[in-house]
Every structure is written in C-alpha cells, then in structure tokens.
PDB file of C-alpha atoms in Angstrom:
ATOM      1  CA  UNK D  23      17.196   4.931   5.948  1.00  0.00           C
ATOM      2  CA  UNK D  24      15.655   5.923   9.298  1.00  0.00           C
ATOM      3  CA  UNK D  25      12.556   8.451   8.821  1.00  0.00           C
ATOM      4  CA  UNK D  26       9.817   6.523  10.705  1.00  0.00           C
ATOM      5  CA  UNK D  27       8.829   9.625  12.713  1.00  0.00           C
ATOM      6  CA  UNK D  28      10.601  12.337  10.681  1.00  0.00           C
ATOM      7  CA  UNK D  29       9.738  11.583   6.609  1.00  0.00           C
ATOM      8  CA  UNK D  30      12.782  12.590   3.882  1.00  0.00           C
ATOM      9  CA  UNK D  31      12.656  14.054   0.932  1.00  0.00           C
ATOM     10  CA  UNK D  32      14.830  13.432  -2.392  1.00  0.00           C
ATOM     11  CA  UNK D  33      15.360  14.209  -5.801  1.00  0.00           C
ATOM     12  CA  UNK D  34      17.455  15.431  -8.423  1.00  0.00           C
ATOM     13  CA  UNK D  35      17.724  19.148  -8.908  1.00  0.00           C
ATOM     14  CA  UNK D  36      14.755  19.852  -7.494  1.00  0.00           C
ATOM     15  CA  UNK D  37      15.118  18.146  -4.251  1.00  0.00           C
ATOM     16  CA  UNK D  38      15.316  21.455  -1.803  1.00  0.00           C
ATOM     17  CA  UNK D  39      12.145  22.584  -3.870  1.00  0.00           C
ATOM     18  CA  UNK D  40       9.260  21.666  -1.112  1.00  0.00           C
ATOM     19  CA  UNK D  41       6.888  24.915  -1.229  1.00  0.00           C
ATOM     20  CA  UNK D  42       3.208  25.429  -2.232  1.00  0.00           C
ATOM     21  CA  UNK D  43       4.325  27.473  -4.563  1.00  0.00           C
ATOM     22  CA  UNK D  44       6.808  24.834  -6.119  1.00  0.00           C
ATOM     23  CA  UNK D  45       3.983  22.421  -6.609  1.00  0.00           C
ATOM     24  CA  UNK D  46       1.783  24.604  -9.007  1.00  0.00           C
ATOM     25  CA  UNK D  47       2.292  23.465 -12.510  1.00  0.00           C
ATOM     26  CA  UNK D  48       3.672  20.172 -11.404  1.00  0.00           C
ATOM     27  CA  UNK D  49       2.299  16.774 -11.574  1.00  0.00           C
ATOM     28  CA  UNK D  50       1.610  14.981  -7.847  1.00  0.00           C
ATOM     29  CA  UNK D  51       1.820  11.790  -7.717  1.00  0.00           C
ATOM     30  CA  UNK D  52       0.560   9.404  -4.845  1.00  0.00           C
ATOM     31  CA  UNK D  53       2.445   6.043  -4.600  1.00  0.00           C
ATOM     32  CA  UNK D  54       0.487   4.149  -1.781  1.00  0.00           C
ATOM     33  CA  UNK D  55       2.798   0.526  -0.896  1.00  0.00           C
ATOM     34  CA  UNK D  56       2.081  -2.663   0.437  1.00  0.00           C
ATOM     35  CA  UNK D  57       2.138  -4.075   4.122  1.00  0.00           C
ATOM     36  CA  UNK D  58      -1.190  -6.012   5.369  1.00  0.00           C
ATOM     37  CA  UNK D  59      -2.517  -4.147   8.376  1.00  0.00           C
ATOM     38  CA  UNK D  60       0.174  -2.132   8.554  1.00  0.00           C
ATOM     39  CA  UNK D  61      -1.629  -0.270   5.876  1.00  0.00           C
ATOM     40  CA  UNK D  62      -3.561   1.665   8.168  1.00  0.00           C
ATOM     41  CA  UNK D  63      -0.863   4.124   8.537  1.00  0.00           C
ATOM     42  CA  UNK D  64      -1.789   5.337   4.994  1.00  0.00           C
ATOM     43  CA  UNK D  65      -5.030   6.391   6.165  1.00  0.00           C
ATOM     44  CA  UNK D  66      -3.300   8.889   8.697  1.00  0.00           C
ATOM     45  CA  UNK D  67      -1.032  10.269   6.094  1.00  0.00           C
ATOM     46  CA  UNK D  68      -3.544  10.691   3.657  1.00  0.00           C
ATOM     47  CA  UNK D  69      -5.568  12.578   5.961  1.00  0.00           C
ATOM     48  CA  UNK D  70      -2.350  14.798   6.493  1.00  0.00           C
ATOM     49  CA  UNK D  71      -1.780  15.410   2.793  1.00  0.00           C
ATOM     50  CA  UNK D  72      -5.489  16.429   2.144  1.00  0.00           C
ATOM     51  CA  UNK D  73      -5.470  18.850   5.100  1.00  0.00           C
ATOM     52  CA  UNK D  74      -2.447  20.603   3.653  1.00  0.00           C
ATOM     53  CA  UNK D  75      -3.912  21.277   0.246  1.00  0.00           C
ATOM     54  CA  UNK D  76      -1.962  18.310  -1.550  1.00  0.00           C
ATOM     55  CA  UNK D  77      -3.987  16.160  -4.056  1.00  0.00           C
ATOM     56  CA  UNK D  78      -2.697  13.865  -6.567  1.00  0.00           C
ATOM     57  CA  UNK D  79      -2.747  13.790 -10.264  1.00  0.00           C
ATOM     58  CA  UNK D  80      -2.092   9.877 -10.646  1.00  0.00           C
ATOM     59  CA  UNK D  81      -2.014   6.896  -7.906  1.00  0.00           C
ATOM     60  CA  UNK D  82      -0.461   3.682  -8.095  1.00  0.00           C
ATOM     61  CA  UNK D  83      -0.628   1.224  -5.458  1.00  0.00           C
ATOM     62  CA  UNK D  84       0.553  -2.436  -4.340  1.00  0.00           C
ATOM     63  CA  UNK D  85      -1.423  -4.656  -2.471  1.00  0.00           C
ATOM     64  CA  UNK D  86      -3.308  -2.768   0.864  1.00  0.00           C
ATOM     65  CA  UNK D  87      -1.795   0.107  -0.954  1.00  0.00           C
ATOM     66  CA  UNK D  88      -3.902  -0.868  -3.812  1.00  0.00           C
ATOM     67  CA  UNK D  89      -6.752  -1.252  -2.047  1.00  0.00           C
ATOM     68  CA  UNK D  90      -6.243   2.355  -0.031  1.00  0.00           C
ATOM     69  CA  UNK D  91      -5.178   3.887  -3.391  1.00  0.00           C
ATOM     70  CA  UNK D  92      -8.201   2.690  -5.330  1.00  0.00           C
ATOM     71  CA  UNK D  93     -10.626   4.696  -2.697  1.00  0.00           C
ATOM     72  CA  UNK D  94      -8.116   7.690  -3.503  1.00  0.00           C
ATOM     73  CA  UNK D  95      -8.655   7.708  -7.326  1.00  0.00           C
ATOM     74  CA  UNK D  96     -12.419   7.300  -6.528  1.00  0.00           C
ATOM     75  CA  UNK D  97     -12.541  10.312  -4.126  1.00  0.00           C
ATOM     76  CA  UNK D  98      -9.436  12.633  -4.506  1.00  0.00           C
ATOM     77  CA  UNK D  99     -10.018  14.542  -1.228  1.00  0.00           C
ATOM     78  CA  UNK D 100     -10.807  14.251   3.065  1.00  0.00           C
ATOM     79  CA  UNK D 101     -13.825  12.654   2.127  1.00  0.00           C
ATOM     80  CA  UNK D 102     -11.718   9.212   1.680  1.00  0.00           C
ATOM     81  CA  UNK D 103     -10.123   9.195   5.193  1.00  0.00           C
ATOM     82  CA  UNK D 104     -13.698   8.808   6.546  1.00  0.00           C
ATOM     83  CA  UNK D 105     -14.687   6.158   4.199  1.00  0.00           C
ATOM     84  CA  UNK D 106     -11.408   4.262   4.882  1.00  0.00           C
ATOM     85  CA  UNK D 107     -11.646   4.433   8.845  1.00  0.00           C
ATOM     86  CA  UNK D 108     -14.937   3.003   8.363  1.00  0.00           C
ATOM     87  CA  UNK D 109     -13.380   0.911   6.587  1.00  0.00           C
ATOM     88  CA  UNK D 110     -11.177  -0.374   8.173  1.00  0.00           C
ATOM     89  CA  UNK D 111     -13.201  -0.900  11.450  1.00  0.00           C
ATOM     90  CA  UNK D 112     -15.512  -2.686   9.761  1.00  0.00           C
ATOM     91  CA  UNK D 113     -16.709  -6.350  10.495  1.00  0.00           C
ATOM     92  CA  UNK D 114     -15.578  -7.274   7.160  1.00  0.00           C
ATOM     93  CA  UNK D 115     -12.240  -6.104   7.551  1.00  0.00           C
ATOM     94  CA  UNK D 116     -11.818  -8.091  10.525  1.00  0.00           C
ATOM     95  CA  UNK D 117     -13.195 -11.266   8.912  1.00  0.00           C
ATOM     96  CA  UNK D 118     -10.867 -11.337   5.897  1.00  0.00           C
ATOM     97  CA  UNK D 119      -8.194 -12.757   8.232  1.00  0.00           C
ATOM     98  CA  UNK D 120     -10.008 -13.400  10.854  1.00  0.00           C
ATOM     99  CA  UNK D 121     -11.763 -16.634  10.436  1.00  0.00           C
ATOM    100  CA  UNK D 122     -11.439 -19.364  13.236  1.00  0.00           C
ATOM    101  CA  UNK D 123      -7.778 -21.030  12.414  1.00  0.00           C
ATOM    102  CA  UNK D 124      -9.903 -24.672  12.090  1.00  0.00           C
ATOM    103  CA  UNK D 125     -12.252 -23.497   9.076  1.00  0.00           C
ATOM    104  CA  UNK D 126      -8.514 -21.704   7.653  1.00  0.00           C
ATOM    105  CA  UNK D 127      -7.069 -24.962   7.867  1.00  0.00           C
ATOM    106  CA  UNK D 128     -10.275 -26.803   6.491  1.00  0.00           C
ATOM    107  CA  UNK D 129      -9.615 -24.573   3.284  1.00  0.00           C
ATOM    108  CA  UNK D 130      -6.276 -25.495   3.477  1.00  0.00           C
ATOM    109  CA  UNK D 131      -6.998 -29.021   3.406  1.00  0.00           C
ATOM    110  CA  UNK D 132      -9.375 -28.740   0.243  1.00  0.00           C
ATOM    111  CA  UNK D 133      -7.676 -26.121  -1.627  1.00  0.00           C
ATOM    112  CA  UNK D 134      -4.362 -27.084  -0.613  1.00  0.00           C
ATOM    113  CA  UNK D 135      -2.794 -23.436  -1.537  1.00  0.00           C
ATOM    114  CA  UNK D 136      -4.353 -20.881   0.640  1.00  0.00           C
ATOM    115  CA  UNK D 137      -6.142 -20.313   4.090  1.00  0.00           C
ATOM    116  CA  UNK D 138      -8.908 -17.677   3.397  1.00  0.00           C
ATOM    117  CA  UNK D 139     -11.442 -16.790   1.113  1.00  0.00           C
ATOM    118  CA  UNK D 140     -11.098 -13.514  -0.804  1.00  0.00           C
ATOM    119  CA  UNK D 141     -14.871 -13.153  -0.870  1.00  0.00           C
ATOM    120  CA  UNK D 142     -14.825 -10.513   2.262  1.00  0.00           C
ATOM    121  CA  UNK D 143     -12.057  -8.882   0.429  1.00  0.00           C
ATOM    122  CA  UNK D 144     -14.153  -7.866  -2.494  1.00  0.00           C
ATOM    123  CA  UNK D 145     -17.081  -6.955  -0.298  1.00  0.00           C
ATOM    124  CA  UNK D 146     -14.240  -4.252   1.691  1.00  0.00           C
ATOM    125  CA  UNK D 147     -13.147  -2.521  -1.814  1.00  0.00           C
ATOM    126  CA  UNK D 148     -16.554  -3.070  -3.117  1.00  0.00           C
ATOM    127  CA  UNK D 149     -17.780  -0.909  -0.335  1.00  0.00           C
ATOM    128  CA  UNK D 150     -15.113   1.682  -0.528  1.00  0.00           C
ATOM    129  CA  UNK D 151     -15.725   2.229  -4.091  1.00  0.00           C
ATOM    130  CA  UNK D 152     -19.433   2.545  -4.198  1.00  0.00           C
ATOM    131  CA  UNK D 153     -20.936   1.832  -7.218  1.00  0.00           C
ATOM    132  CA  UNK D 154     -17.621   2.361  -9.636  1.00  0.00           C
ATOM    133  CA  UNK D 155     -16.561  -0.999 -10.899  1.00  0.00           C
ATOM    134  CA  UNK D 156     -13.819   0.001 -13.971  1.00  0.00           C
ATOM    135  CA  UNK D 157     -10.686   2.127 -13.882  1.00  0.00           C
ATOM    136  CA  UNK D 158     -12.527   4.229 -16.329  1.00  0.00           C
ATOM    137  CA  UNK D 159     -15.561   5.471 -14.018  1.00  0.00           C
ATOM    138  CA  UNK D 160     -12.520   6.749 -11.619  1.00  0.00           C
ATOM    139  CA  UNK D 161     -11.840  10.480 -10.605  1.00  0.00           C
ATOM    140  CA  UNK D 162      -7.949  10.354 -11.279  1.00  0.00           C
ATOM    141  CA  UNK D 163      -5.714   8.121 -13.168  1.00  0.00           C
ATOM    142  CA  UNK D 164      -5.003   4.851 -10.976  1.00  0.00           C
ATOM    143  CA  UNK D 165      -3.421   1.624 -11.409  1.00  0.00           C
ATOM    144  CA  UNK D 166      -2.249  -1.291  -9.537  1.00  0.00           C
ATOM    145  CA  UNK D 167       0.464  -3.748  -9.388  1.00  0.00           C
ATOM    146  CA  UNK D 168       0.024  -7.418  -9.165  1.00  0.00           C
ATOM    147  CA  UNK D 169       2.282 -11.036 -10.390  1.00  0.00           C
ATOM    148  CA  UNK D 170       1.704 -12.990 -12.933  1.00  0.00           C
ATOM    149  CA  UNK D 171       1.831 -16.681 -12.029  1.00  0.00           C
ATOM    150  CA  UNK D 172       2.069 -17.708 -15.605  1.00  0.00           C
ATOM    151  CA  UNK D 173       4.444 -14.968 -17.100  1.00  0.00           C
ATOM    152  CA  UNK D 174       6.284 -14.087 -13.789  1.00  0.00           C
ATOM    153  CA  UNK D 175       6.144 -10.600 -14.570  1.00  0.00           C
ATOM    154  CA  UNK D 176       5.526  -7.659 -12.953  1.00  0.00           C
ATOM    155  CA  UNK D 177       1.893  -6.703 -14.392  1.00  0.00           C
ATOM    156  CA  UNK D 178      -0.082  -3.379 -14.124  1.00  0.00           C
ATOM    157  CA  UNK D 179      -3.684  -2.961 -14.510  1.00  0.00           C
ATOM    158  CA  UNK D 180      -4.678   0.697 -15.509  1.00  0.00           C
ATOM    159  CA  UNK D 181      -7.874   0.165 -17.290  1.00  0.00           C
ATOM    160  CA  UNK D 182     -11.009  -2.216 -17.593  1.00  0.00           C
ATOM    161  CA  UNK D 183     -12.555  -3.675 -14.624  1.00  0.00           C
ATOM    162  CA  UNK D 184     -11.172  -2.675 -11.310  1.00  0.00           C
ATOM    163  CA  UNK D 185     -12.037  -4.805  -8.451  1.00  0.00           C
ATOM    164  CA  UNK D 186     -10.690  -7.696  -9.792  1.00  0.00           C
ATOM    165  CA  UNK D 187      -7.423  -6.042 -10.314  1.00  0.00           C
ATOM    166  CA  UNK D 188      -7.527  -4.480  -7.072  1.00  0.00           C
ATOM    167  CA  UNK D 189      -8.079  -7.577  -5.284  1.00  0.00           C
ATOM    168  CA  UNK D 190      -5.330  -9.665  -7.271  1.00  0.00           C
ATOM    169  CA  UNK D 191      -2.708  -7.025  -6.406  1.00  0.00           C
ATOM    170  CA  UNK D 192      -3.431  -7.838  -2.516  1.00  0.00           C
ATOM    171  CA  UNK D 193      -3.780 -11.901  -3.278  1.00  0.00           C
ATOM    172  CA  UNK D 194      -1.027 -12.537  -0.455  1.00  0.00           C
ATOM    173  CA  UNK D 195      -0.189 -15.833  -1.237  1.00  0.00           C
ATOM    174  CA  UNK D 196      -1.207 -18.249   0.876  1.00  0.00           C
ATOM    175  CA  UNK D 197      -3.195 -16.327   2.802  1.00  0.00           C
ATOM    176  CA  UNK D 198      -5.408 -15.801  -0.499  1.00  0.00           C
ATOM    177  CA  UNK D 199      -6.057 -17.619  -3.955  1.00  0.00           C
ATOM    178  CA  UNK D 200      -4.647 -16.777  -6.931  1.00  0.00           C
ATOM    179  CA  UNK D 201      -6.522 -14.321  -9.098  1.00  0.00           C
ATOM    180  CA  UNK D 202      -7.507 -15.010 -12.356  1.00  0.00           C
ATOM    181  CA  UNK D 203      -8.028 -12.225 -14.704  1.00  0.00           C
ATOM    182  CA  UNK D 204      -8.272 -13.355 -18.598  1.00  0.00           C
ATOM    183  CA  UNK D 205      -7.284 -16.701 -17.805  1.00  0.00           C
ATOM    184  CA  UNK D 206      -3.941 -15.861 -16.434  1.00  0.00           C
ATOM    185  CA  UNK D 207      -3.550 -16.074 -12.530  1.00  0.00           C
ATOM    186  CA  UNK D 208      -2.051 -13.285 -10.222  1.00  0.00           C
ATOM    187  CA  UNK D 209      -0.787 -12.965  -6.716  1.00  0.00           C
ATOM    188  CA  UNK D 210       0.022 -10.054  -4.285  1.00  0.00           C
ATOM    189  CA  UNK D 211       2.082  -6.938  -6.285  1.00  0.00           C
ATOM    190  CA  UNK D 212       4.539  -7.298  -3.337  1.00  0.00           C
ATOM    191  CA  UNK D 213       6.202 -10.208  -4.569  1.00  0.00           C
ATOM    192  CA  UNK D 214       7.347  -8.002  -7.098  1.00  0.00           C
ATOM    193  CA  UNK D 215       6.866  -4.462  -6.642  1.00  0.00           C
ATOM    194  CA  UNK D 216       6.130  -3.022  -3.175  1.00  0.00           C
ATOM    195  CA  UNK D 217       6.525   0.484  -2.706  1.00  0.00           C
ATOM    196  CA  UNK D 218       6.268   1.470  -6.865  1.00  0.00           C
ATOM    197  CA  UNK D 219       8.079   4.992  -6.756  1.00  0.00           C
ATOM    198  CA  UNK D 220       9.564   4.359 -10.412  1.00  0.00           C
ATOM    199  CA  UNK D 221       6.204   3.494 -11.620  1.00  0.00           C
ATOM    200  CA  UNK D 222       4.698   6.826 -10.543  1.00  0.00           C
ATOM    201  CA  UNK D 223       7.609   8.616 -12.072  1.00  0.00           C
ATOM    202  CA  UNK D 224       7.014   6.702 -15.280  1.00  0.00           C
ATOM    203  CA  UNK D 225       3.247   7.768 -15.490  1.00  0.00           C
ATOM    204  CA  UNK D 226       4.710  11.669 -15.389  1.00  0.00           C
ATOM    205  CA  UNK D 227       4.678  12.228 -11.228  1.00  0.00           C
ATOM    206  CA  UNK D 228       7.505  14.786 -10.869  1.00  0.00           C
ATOM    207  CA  UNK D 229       6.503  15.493  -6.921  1.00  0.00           C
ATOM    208  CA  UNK D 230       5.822  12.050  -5.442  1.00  0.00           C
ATOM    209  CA  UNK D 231       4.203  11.723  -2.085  1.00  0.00           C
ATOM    210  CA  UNK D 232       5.509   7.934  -0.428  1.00  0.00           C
ATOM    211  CA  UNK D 233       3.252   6.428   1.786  1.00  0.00           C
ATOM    212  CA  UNK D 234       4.780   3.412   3.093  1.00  0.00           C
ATOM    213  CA  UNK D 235       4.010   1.121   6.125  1.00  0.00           C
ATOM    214  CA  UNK D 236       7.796   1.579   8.039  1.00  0.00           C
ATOM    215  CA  UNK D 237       9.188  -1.782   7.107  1.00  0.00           C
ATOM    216  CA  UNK D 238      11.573   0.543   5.079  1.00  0.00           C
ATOM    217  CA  UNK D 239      13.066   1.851   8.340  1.00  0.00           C
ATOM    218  CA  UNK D 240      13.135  -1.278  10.608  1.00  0.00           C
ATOM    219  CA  UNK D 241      17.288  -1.646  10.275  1.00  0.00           C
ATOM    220  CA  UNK D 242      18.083  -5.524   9.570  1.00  0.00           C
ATOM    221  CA  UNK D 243      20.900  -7.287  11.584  1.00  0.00           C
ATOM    222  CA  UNK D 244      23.202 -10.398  10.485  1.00  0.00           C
ATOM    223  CA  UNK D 245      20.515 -13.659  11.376  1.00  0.00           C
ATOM    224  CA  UNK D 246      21.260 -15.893  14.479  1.00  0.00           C
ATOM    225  CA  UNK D 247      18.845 -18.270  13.889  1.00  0.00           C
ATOM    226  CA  UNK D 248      16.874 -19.970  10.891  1.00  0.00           C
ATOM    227  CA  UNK D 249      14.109 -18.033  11.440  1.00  0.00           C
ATOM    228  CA  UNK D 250      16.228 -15.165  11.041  1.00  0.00           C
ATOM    229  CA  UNK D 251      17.410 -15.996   7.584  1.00  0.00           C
ATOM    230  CA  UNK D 252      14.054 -16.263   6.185  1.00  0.00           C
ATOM    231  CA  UNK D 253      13.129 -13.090   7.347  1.00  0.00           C
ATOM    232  CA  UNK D 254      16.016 -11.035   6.885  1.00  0.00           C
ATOM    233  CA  UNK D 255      15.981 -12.303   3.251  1.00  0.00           C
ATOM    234  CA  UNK D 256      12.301 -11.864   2.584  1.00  0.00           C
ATOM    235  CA  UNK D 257      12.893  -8.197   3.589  1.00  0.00           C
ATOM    236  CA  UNK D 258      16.066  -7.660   1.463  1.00  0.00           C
ATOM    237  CA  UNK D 259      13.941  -9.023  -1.443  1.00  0.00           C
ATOM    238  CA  UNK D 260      11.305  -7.007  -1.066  1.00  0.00           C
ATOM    239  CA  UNK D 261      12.812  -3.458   0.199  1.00  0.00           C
ATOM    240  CA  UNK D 262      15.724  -3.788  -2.172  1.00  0.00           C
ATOM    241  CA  UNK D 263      14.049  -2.117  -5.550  1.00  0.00           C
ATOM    242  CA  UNK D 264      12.570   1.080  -3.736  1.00  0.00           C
ATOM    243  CA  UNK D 265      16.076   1.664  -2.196  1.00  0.00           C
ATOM    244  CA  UNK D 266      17.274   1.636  -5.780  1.00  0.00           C
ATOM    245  CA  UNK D 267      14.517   3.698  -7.097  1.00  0.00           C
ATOM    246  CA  UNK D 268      15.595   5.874  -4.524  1.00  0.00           C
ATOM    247  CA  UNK D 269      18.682   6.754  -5.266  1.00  0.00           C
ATOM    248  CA  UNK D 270      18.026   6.661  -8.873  1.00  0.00           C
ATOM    249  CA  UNK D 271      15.433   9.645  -8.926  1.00  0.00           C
ATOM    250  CA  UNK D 272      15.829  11.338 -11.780  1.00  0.00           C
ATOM    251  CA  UNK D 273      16.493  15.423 -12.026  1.00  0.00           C
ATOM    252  CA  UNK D 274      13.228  17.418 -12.072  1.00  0.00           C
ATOM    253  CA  UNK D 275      11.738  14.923  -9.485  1.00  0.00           C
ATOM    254  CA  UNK D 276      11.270  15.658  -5.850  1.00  0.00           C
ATOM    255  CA  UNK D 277      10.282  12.279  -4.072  1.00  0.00           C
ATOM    256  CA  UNK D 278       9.054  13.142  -0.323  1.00  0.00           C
ATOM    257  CA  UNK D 279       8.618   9.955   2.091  1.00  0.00           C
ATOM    258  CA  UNK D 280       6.226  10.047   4.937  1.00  0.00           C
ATOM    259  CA  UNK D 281       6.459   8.907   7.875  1.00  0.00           C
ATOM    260  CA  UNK D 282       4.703   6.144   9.613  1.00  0.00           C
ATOM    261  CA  UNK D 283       4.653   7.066  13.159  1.00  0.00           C
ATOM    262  CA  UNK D 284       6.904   4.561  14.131  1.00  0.00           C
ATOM    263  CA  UNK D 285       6.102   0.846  15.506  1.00  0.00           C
ATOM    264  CA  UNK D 286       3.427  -0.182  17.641  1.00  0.00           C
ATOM    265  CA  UNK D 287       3.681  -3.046  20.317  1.00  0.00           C
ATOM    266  CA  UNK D 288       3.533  -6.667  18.597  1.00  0.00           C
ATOM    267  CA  UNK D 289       4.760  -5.471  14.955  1.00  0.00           C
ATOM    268  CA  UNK D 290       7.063  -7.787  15.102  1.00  0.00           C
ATOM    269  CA  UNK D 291       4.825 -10.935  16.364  1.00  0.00           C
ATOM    270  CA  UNK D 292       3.765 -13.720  14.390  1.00  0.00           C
ATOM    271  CA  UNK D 293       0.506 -13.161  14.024  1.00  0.00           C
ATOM    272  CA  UNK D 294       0.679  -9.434  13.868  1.00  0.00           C
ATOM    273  CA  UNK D 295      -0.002  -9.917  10.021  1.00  0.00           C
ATOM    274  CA  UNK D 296      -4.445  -9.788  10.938  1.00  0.00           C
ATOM    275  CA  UNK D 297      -4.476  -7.963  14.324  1.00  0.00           C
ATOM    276  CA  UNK D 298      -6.746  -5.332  13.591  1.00  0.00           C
ATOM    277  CA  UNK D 299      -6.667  -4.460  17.056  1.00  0.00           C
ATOM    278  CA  UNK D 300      -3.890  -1.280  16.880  1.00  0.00           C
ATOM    279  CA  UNK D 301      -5.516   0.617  13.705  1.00  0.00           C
ATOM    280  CA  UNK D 302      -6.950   3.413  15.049  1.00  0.00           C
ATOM    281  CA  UNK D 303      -3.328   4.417  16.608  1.00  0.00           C
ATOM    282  CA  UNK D 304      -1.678   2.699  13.812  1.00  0.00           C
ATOM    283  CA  UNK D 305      -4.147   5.974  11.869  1.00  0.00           C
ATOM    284  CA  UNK D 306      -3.189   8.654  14.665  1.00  0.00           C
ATOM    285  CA  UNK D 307       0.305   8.262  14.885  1.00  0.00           C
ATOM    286  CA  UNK D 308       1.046   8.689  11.074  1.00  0.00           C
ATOM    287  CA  UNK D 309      -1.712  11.130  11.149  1.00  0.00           C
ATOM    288  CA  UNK D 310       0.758  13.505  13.611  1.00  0.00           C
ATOM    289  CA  UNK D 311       4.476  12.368  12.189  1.00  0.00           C
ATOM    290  CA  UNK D 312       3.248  12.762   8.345  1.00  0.00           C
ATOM    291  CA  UNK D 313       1.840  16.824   9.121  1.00  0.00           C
ATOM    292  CA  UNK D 314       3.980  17.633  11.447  1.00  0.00           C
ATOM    293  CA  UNK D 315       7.020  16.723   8.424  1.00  0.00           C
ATOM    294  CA  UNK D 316       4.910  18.308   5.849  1.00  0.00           C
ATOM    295  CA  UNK D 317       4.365  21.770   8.030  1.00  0.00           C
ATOM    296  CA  UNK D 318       8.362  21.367   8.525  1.00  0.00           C
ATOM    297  CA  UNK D 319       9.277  20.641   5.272  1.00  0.00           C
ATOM    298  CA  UNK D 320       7.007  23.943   3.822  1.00  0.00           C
ATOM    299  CA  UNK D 321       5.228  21.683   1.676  1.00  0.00           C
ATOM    300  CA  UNK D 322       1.407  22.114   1.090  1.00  0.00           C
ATOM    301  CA  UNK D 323      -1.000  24.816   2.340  1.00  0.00           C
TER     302      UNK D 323
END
C-alpha cells in the first residue's frame, strides 16, 4: 500500500463510483485515525474535503483522530480547519508534551506509570469544542474509540459526556494516565483500533473518506537490530486490522484513502512523537496531495 502522495480508493461494486453525483443519497462517513503529531495532516485534508463540497454524515475517530474528529461533529464545515490550526499552534498544544524532561520524569517518579499530565489535553479539546460538553449537544453523529484496562476490549463512546471520552481515546500510555470513566480505566484507542474503517461502515457510512497520518504507507523491512524488532512489530500490530478492513469492504461501499503528503524530515526520530515544530507543512502538504486526488478522482464539487 503506497498512496502517501496519490490517495486510493476501494470498494465492492461500487468502487469506480467517485462522482458528485454518486454521493447524493449516500451516507459519508469520516473516519479520522490515530498518530500523535502526525495528526496534523488531518487538518489539511479536511480542509480539502470541505472545499470540494464533501461533508460527513457520521465521524469516528481514534486518539488525535478523536480529538480532530470531535471538532468535526461540532462544526461540520471550513469553519473547523481554522479552529484546528489555531489549535494546533497553540501554547497548549505545545505544552501537552512539552514539559521540561526533569518535571516528566518527576511525574514519573511519583506516579510511576506516565510522564505528563492530561490536564493541557482537556484544556486543547475543551477549547475546540466551545461550550458543548456531551455527544448529544453535537452537530453530527460522533464517537470515539478507546481500551479498556479492565475488560481489554475495544470500547466506543457514542453518547453522554464527551471530553472525557475524547481524552481517554488519546491516553497514549505512558505518555498519559489512564482514564477513568465509570470506574473502569481506558488508554489510547490505538492499542486497539487505529484507523476504524469497519466501525464507520458499521454505523451505515457507505462512502468513507480515510484520513490517516501515512504510517500506513511507510513499507517495513526484515529488523537488523533490537530496536528494529520492537518497532517493526508495534507497526504490524497496529496497521494489521485496517489492512484487513480493507480488503474486506463490503459491496455497496466505496472507501477512498487520502493522502498525507508524504514524510517530513525527522518522522522517523525518536523524539519526533511532540515536535510541533513541522505542523504547519505537516497541514500544507496534505492540504495539496488530498485535493489534488479528490479533483483527480471526480469526487466532490
């Protein structure tokens, strides 16, 4: 699966069915996945989809796609690309990670299972949602994925209060503490669910707009070293479900995947996880790949 700069599109018997005109009458579905900063690149597709006339029915979202897709089921239209840029260039977007690695480890030390406080976390979706607080006060049917500690299960949130939800589906562990929600604790909707294409399908999406963050298309080679092996084998874990998903669409469904623009310098870093630094061309190159595939593709106005 290489699309990073050229998107794909897939499906059962609809799958060459990509016009304006094929949309009317058919349920759009927005499936925003996970990927820490790398998230930004939704932002840039987002904007792309709104300019060509394509607005969703139902969003779900994982994790910083949770986050993103929560400001999408609040405000269905360009109005939430400015609210995420400013967003996302915030101070407190930059502090969620961004603490000075002494105070992380002095959290460490006393909580002994994570390294930052999710308290400038809820102040970021807090802001992006404005005064809405419940799933209900939404403009469009959302929901998010997130883990249960206690059940380890797959759990979605669709209704009741949202930022709590919202902010357990991006708990990254370690990075973050456990949520709890109804005494029952839950960590990032990655660990189980990244990119959740079957779940928008489920919820009646039969033209399903991907936006995903490129690990997707980053090929994965045979590890040399021990460093290797955990990372090859984090990212078969977690890319191995959507490629299934994939190629299980079912007939009637037309699944188009965006893409992300392709990799910026230090993606592959250690620390690239909270560099904040790269958004704004993280933004503008999905921006450019995601229209110019939709104008190809004939999809959208």
């Amino acid at each position: 699966m290489t699309h990073g700069s050229r998107g794909a599109v897939f499906g059962g018997a609809c799958a060459g069915i990509t016009s304006r005109d094929s949309i009317s009458g058919m349920t759009v579905g927005f499936v925003l996945g996970g990927g820490g900063v790398r998230g930004a690149v939704e932002v840039g597709m987002l904007r792309a989809l709104f300019e060509a006339g394509i607005t969703p029915d139902v969003v779900v979202g994982t994790s910083i796609g949770a986050i993103n897709g929560a400001a999408v089921a609040h405000k269905p239209s360009l109005d939430v690309v400015k609210s995420l840029e400013a967003a996302w260039s915030s101070p407190t977007a930059s502090t969620i990670y961004g603490e000075p690695f002494t105070k992380q480890l002095s959290r460490l030390a006393r909580s002994r299972t994570h390294l930052n406080s999710s308290v400038p976390l809820k102040k970021l979706i807090e802001a992006v949602l404005d005064d809405v607080r419940t799933f209900e006060e939404l403009t469009i049917p959302f929901a998010v994925c997130a883990a249960s500690i206690e059940r380890n299960a797959e759990t979605w949130f669709d209704s009741g209060p949202l930022i709590d939800a919202v902010i357990a589906s991006a708990s990254v562990p370690a990075a973050l503490p456990p949520t709890l929600i109804n005494g029952e604790h839950y960590v990032d909707g990655g660990v189980v669910n990244s990119i959740p294409l079957a779940e928008a399908i489920r919820r009646g999406a039969d033209m399903v707009y991907v936006l995903q963050v490129g690990r997707i298309d980053e090929p994965l080679t045979v590890p040399a070293n021990p460093a290797d092996v955990a990372k090859v084998t984090f990212e078969i874990s977690r890319r191995h479900r959507f490629v299934r998903e994939l190629a299980e669409v079912p007939a009637g469904v037309t699944v188009h995947v965006l893409p992300y623009g392709g990799p910026q310098p230090g993606d592959r870093k250690l620390g690239a996880f909270k560099n904040l630094e790269l958004t704004k061309d993280r933004i503008t190159a999905a921006y450019e790949a995601s229209a110019a595939y939709l104008s190809e593709a004939g999809v959208g106005a």
